[in-house]
Short mmCIF file of C-alpha atoms in Angstrom, two decimals:
data_model
loop_
_atom_site.label_atom_id
_atom_site.label_comp_id
_atom_site.label_asym_id
_atom_site.label_seq_id
_atom_site.Cartn_x
_atom_site.Cartn_y
_atom_site.Cartn_z
CA UNK Z 1469 -26.01 -0.41 -1.45
CA UNK Z 1470 -23.25 -0.77 -4.00
CA UNK Z 1471 -22.35 -4.32 -4.94
CA UNK Z 1472 -18.68 -3.77 -4.11
CA UNK Z 1473 -17.80 -0.84 -1.92
CA UNK Z 1474 -14.43 0.71 -1.15
CA UNK Z 1475 -13.40 3.95 0.48
CA UNK Z 1476 -12.30 6.18 -2.38
CA UNK Z 1477 -9.58 7.78 -0.27
CA UNK Z 1478 -7.13 9.15 -0.76
CA UNK Z 1479 -5.39 7.15 1.94
CA UNK Z 1480 -2.08 8.69 2.84
CA UNK Z 1481 0.55 6.78 4.83
CA UNK Z 1482 4.23 7.47 5.53
CA UNK Z 1483 6.90 5.30 4.00
CA UNK Z 1484 7.44 2.15 6.04
CA UNK Z 1485 3.96 2.17 7.57
CA UNK Z 1486 1.17 -0.36 7.10
CA UNK Z 1487 -1.53 0.60 4.63
CA UNK Z 1488 -4.94 -0.98 5.23
CA UNK Z 1489 -7.44 -1.10 2.38
CA UNK Z 1490 -10.98 -2.31 2.91
CA UNK Z 1491 -13.74 -3.69 0.73
CA UNK Z 1492 -17.28 -4.87 1.41
CA UNK Z 1493 -19.49 -6.79 -0.98
CA UNK Z 1494 -23.18 -7.59 -1.14
CA UNK Z 1495 -23.38 -10.94 -2.97
CA UNK Z 1496 -23.28 -13.66 -0.31
CA UNK Z 1497 -22.70 -16.26 -3.00
CA UNK Z 1498 -19.36 -14.82 -4.08
CA UNK Z 1499 -16.57 -17.33 -3.65
CA UNK Z 1500 -13.44 -15.64 -4.94
CA UNK Z 1501 -11.96 -12.23 -4.36
CA UNK Z 1502 -9.22 -10.31 -6.08
CA UNK Z 1503 -7.10 -7.24 -5.42
CA UNK Z 1504 -5.66 -5.32 -8.35
CA UNK Z 1505 -3.30 -2.37 -8.40
CA UNK Z 1506 -3.71 0.30 -11.05
CA UNK Z 1507 -1.21 3.04 -11.67
CA UNK Z 1508 -2.51 6.21 -13.26
CA UNK Z 1509 -3.09 5.72 -16.97
CA UNK Z 1510 -2.20 2.03 -16.81
CA UNK Z 1511 -4.20 -1.18 -16.71
CA UNK Z 1512 -4.94 -3.13 -13.52
CA UNK Z 1513 -2.41 -5.74 -12.43
CA UNK Z 1514 -3.26 -8.60 -10.10
CA UNK Z 1515 -1.80 -8.46 -6.59
CA UNK Z 1516 -3.66 -11.14 -4.68
CA UNK Z 1517 -6.51 -13.57 -4.91
CA UNK Z 1518 -8.21 -15.14 -1.90
CA UNK Z 1519 -10.86 -17.82 -1.70
CA UNK Z 1520 -11.00 -18.98 1.93
CA UNK Z 1521 -11.74 -17.20 5.17
CA UNK Z 1522 -8.66 -15.98 6.98
CA UNK Z 1523 -5.38 -14.47 5.90
CA UNK Z 1524 -3.24 -15.03 2.84
CA UNK Z 1525 0.24 -13.57 2.72
CA UNK Z 1526 2.44 -12.86 -0.28
CA UNK Z 1527 5.54 -10.86 0.45
CA UNK Z 1528 4.56 -7.47 1.84
CA UNK Z 1529 0.90 -8.05 0.99
CA UNK Z 1530 -1.70 -9.78 3.14
CA UNK Z 1531 -5.29 -10.34 2.06
CA UNK Z 1532 -7.92 -11.00 4.71
CA UNK Z 1533 -11.34 -12.48 4.03
CA UNK Z 1534 -14.38 -12.73 6.27
CA UNK Z 1535 -17.30 -14.16 4.31
CA UNK Z 1536 -19.70 -13.93 7.25
CA UNK Z 1537 -19.14 -10.18 7.42
CA UNK Z 1538 -18.81 -9.91 3.61
CA UNK Z 1539 -15.53 -8.12 4.06
CA UNK Z 1540 -12.17 -8.41 2.36
CA UNK Z 1541 -9.11 -6.31 3.08
CA UNK Z 1542 -5.57 -5.80 1.85
CA UNK Z 1543 -2.68 -4.90 4.11
CA UNK Z 1544 0.54 -3.54 2.68
CA UNK Z 1545 3.45 -3.73 5.10
CA UNK Z 1546 6.54 -1.52 4.85
CA UNK Z 1547 4.76 0.73 2.36
CA UNK Z 1548 6.94 2.22 -0.35
CA UNK Z 1549 6.37 5.30 -2.55
CA UNK Z 1550 6.12 2.88 -5.48
CA UNK Z 1551 2.97 1.45 -3.83
CA UNK Z 1552 1.19 4.74 -4.55
CA UNK Z 1553 -1.63 3.71 -6.86
CA UNK Z 1554 -5.34 2.93 -6.92
CA UNK Z 1555 -6.25 -0.44 -5.46
CA UNK Z 1556 -9.27 -2.20 -6.88
CA UNK Z 1557 -11.29 -4.85 -5.11
CA UNK Z 1558 -12.89 -7.30 -7.55
CA UNK Z 1559 -15.64 -9.76 -6.69
CA UNK Z 1560 -17.20 -12.21 -9.16
CA UNK Z 1561 -20.92 -12.59 -8.66
CA UNK Z 1562 -22.67 -15.85 -7.84
CA UNK Z 1563 -22.14 -18.19 -10.75
CA UNK Z 1564 -19.17 -16.20 -11.97
CA UNK Z 1565 -20.92 -14.55 -14.87
CA UNK Z 1566 -19.30 -11.21 -14.28
CA UNK Z 1567 -16.82 -9.49 -12.01
CA UNK Z 1568 -17.87 -6.44 -10.08
CA UNK Z 1569 -15.09 -3.97 -9.40
CA UNK Z 1570 -15.10 -1.48 -6.60
CA UNK Z 1571 -14.42 2.14 -7.46
CA UNK Z 1572 -10.95 1.79 -5.97
CA UNK Z 1573 -9.00 3.35 -3.12
CA UNK Z 1574 -6.24 5.80 -3.96
CA UNK Z 1575 -3.17 5.23 -1.84
CA UNK Z 1576 -0.37 7.77 -1.39
CA UNK Z 1577 2.83 6.70 0.33
CA UNK Z 1578 4.84 9.70 1.43
CA UNK Z 1579 8.63 9.44 1.37
CA UNK X 508 4.96 -15.69 -22.05
CA UNK X 509 3.32 -12.79 -23.85
CA UNK X 510 0.57 -11.01 -22.00
CA UNK X 511 -2.76 -9.74 -23.25
CA UNK X 512 -2.30 -7.38 -26.15
CA UNK X 513 -4.67 -4.71 -27.41
CA UNK X 514 -4.75 -2.49 -30.45
CA UNK X 515 -4.76 0.31 -31.19
CA UNK X 516 -3.30 2.08 -28.17
CA UNK X 517 -5.20 5.25 -28.92
CA UNK X 518 -8.19 5.84 -31.14
CA UNK X 519 -9.78 9.16 -32.00
CA UNK X 520 -13.20 9.24 -33.60
CA UNK X 521 -16.02 11.71 -34.08
CA UNK X 522 -19.60 11.41 -32.94
CA UNK X 523 -21.63 8.97 -35.00
CA UNK X 524 -18.64 7.01 -36.27
CA UNK X 525 -17.85 3.39 -35.49
CA UNK X 526 -14.87 2.15 -33.50
CA UNK X 527 -13.27 -1.28 -33.60
CA UNK X 528 -10.97 -2.39 -30.82
CA UNK X 529 -8.95 -5.61 -30.83
CA UNK X 530 -7.64 -7.93 -28.17
CA UNK X 531 -5.41 -11.01 -28.18
CA UNK X 532 -5.54 -13.12 -25.01
CA UNK X 533 -2.68 -14.87 -23.30
CA UNK X 534 -1.82 -18.07 -25.11
CA UNK X 535 -4.00 -20.89 -23.80
CA UNK X 536 -6.69 -18.59 -22.43
CA UNK X 537 -10.13 -19.09 -23.93
CA UNK X 538 -12.11 -16.41 -22.11
CA UNK X 539 -12.00 -12.73 -23.00
CA UNK X 540 -13.65 -9.93 -21.05
CA UNK X 541 -14.18 -6.32 -22.05
CA UNK X 542 -14.45 -3.44 -19.60
CA UNK X 543 -15.00 0.28 -19.91
CA UNK X 544 -13.24 2.68 -17.55
CA UNK X 545 -14.39 6.25 -18.00
CA UNK X 546 -12.21 8.98 -16.51
CA UNK X 547 -12.43 8.93 -12.73
CA UNK X 548 -14.85 6.01 -12.72
CA UNK X 549 -14.48 2.35 -11.95
CA UNK X 550 -14.32 -0.55 -14.33
CA UNK X 551 -17.68 -1.37 -15.84
CA UNK X 552 -18.21 -4.86 -17.25
CA UNK X 553 -19.11 -4.85 -20.94
CA UNK X 554 -18.89 -8.34 -22.42
CA UNK X 555 -17.60 -11.84 -21.77
CA UNK X 556 -16.70 -14.25 -24.56
CA UNK X 557 -15.71 -17.87 -24.07
CA UNK X 558 -15.05 -20.50 -26.73
CA UNK X 559 -16.39 -18.18 -29.40
CA UNK X 560 -19.70 -17.51 -27.67
CA UNK X 561 -21.00 -14.43 -25.88
CA UNK X 562 -21.61 -15.62 -22.31
CA UNK X 563 -22.72 -12.41 -20.67
CA UNK X 564 -23.02 -8.69 -21.27
CA UNK X 565 -23.22 -5.73 -18.93
CA UNK X 566 -25.72 -2.88 -18.86
CA UNK X 567 -24.65 -1.27 -22.11
CA UNK X 568 -26.76 -0.45 -25.17
CA UNK X 569 -26.77 -2.80 -28.17
CA UNK X 570 -24.47 -0.49 -30.11
CA UNK X 571 -21.71 -2.08 -28.04
CA UNK X 572 -21.06 -5.47 -29.58
CA UNK X 573 -18.24 -7.82 -30.26
CA UNK X 574 -17.14 -11.26 -31.22
CA UNK X 575 -14.52 -13.84 -30.49
CA UNK X 576 -12.61 -15.54 -33.26
CA UNK X 577 -11.53 -19.21 -33.49
CA UNK X 578 -8.05 -18.26 -32.26
CA UNK X 579 -9.75 -16.71 -29.17
CA UNK X 580 -8.84 -13.15 -30.09
CA UNK X 581 -11.68 -10.72 -29.78
CA UNK X 582 -13.05 -7.55 -31.26
CA UNK X 583 -15.19 -4.88 -29.63
CA UNK X 584 -17.30 -2.70 -31.89
CA UNK X 585 -18.94 0.51 -30.80
CA UNK X 586 -21.41 1.95 -33.28
CA UNK X 587 -22.89 5.43 -33.43
CA UNK X 588 -20.26 6.81 -31.10
CA UNK X 589 -21.31 9.30 -28.46
CA UNK X 590 -19.16 11.72 -26.52
CA UNK X 591 -19.66 9.74 -23.32
CA UNK X 592 -18.10 6.68 -24.94
CA UNK X 593 -14.73 8.33 -24.43
CA UNK X 594 -12.93 6.01 -22.03
CA UNK X 595 -10.18 3.47 -21.55
CA UNK X 596 -11.35 0.11 -22.87
CA UNK X 597 -9.68 -2.80 -21.18
CA UNK X 598 -9.56 -6.39 -22.30
CA UNK X 599 -8.77 -9.22 -19.92
CA UNK X 600 -8.35 -12.94 -20.43
CA UNK X 601 -8.55 -15.99 -18.22
CA UNK X 602 -7.66 -19.65 -18.59
CA UNK X 603 -10.96 -21.00 -17.41
CA UNK X 604 -14.26 -19.54 -18.40
CA UNK X 605 -16.01 -17.56 -15.73
CA UNK X 606 -15.28 -14.60 -13.56
CA UNK X 607 -14.13 -16.75 -10.65
CA UNK X 608 -10.87 -17.34 -12.49
CA UNK X 609 -8.06 -14.81 -12.38
CA UNK X 610 -8.29 -12.22 -15.12
CA UNK X 611 -5.18 -10.67 -16.65
CA UNK X 612 -5.54 -7.29 -18.26
CA UNK X 613 -4.11 -5.84 -21.42
CA UNK X 614 -2.74 -2.29 -21.64
CA UNK X 615 -6.04 -0.88 -22.89
CA UNK X 616 -7.23 1.23 -25.80
CA UNK X 617 -7.98 4.85 -25.05
CA UNK X 618 -10.92 5.93 -27.16
CA UNK X 619 -11.58 9.63 -27.58
CA UNK X 620 -14.81 10.75 -29.21
CA UNK X 621 -14.84 14.33 -30.46
#
């Protein structure tokens, strides 16, 4: 089992729809979780961080965390073509000595 | 506030040569992390420096090394370059030491080994 697992996609959604991106992790001791967006040829940029079970909303983005199920997700409401990118789930291991990144999910938003 | 900066943007080397990549963290950040992202692959953790010390390294051979200077900038050295070292090398910094803190990435250095 990979330490941080994401569907590679591509995930294709029409403009204005909700895009749902999922991530599972294996380290039960992980306490913080991050979502990054990476455009092709560019570096990752932080979208959201989440530390507690439940939902965290920031504009069109909502992160959801369920530590019991070792599952974190990112919802993008009213998806725009500019949201087309690879979304990386990042999970620091127990003790925070390194961050494990998922392979990323490619999202395409069709105009 | 200036973000994380990296130099050079692109670097072309031949097999067996050495490459040196540089990173300046966000002002006030003391931790610097290095990652390798080979084409089509995810980010692989290379090294973590905090307060001038190497705190952790990923599963890379010893020819990948680095250091952190008193001003918290950092250098990544790759010796005896191999073709498979061709990748985007990303530097990130954080305010607090440890991966639980938010990491902010620089633009990266694209290393090509011929």
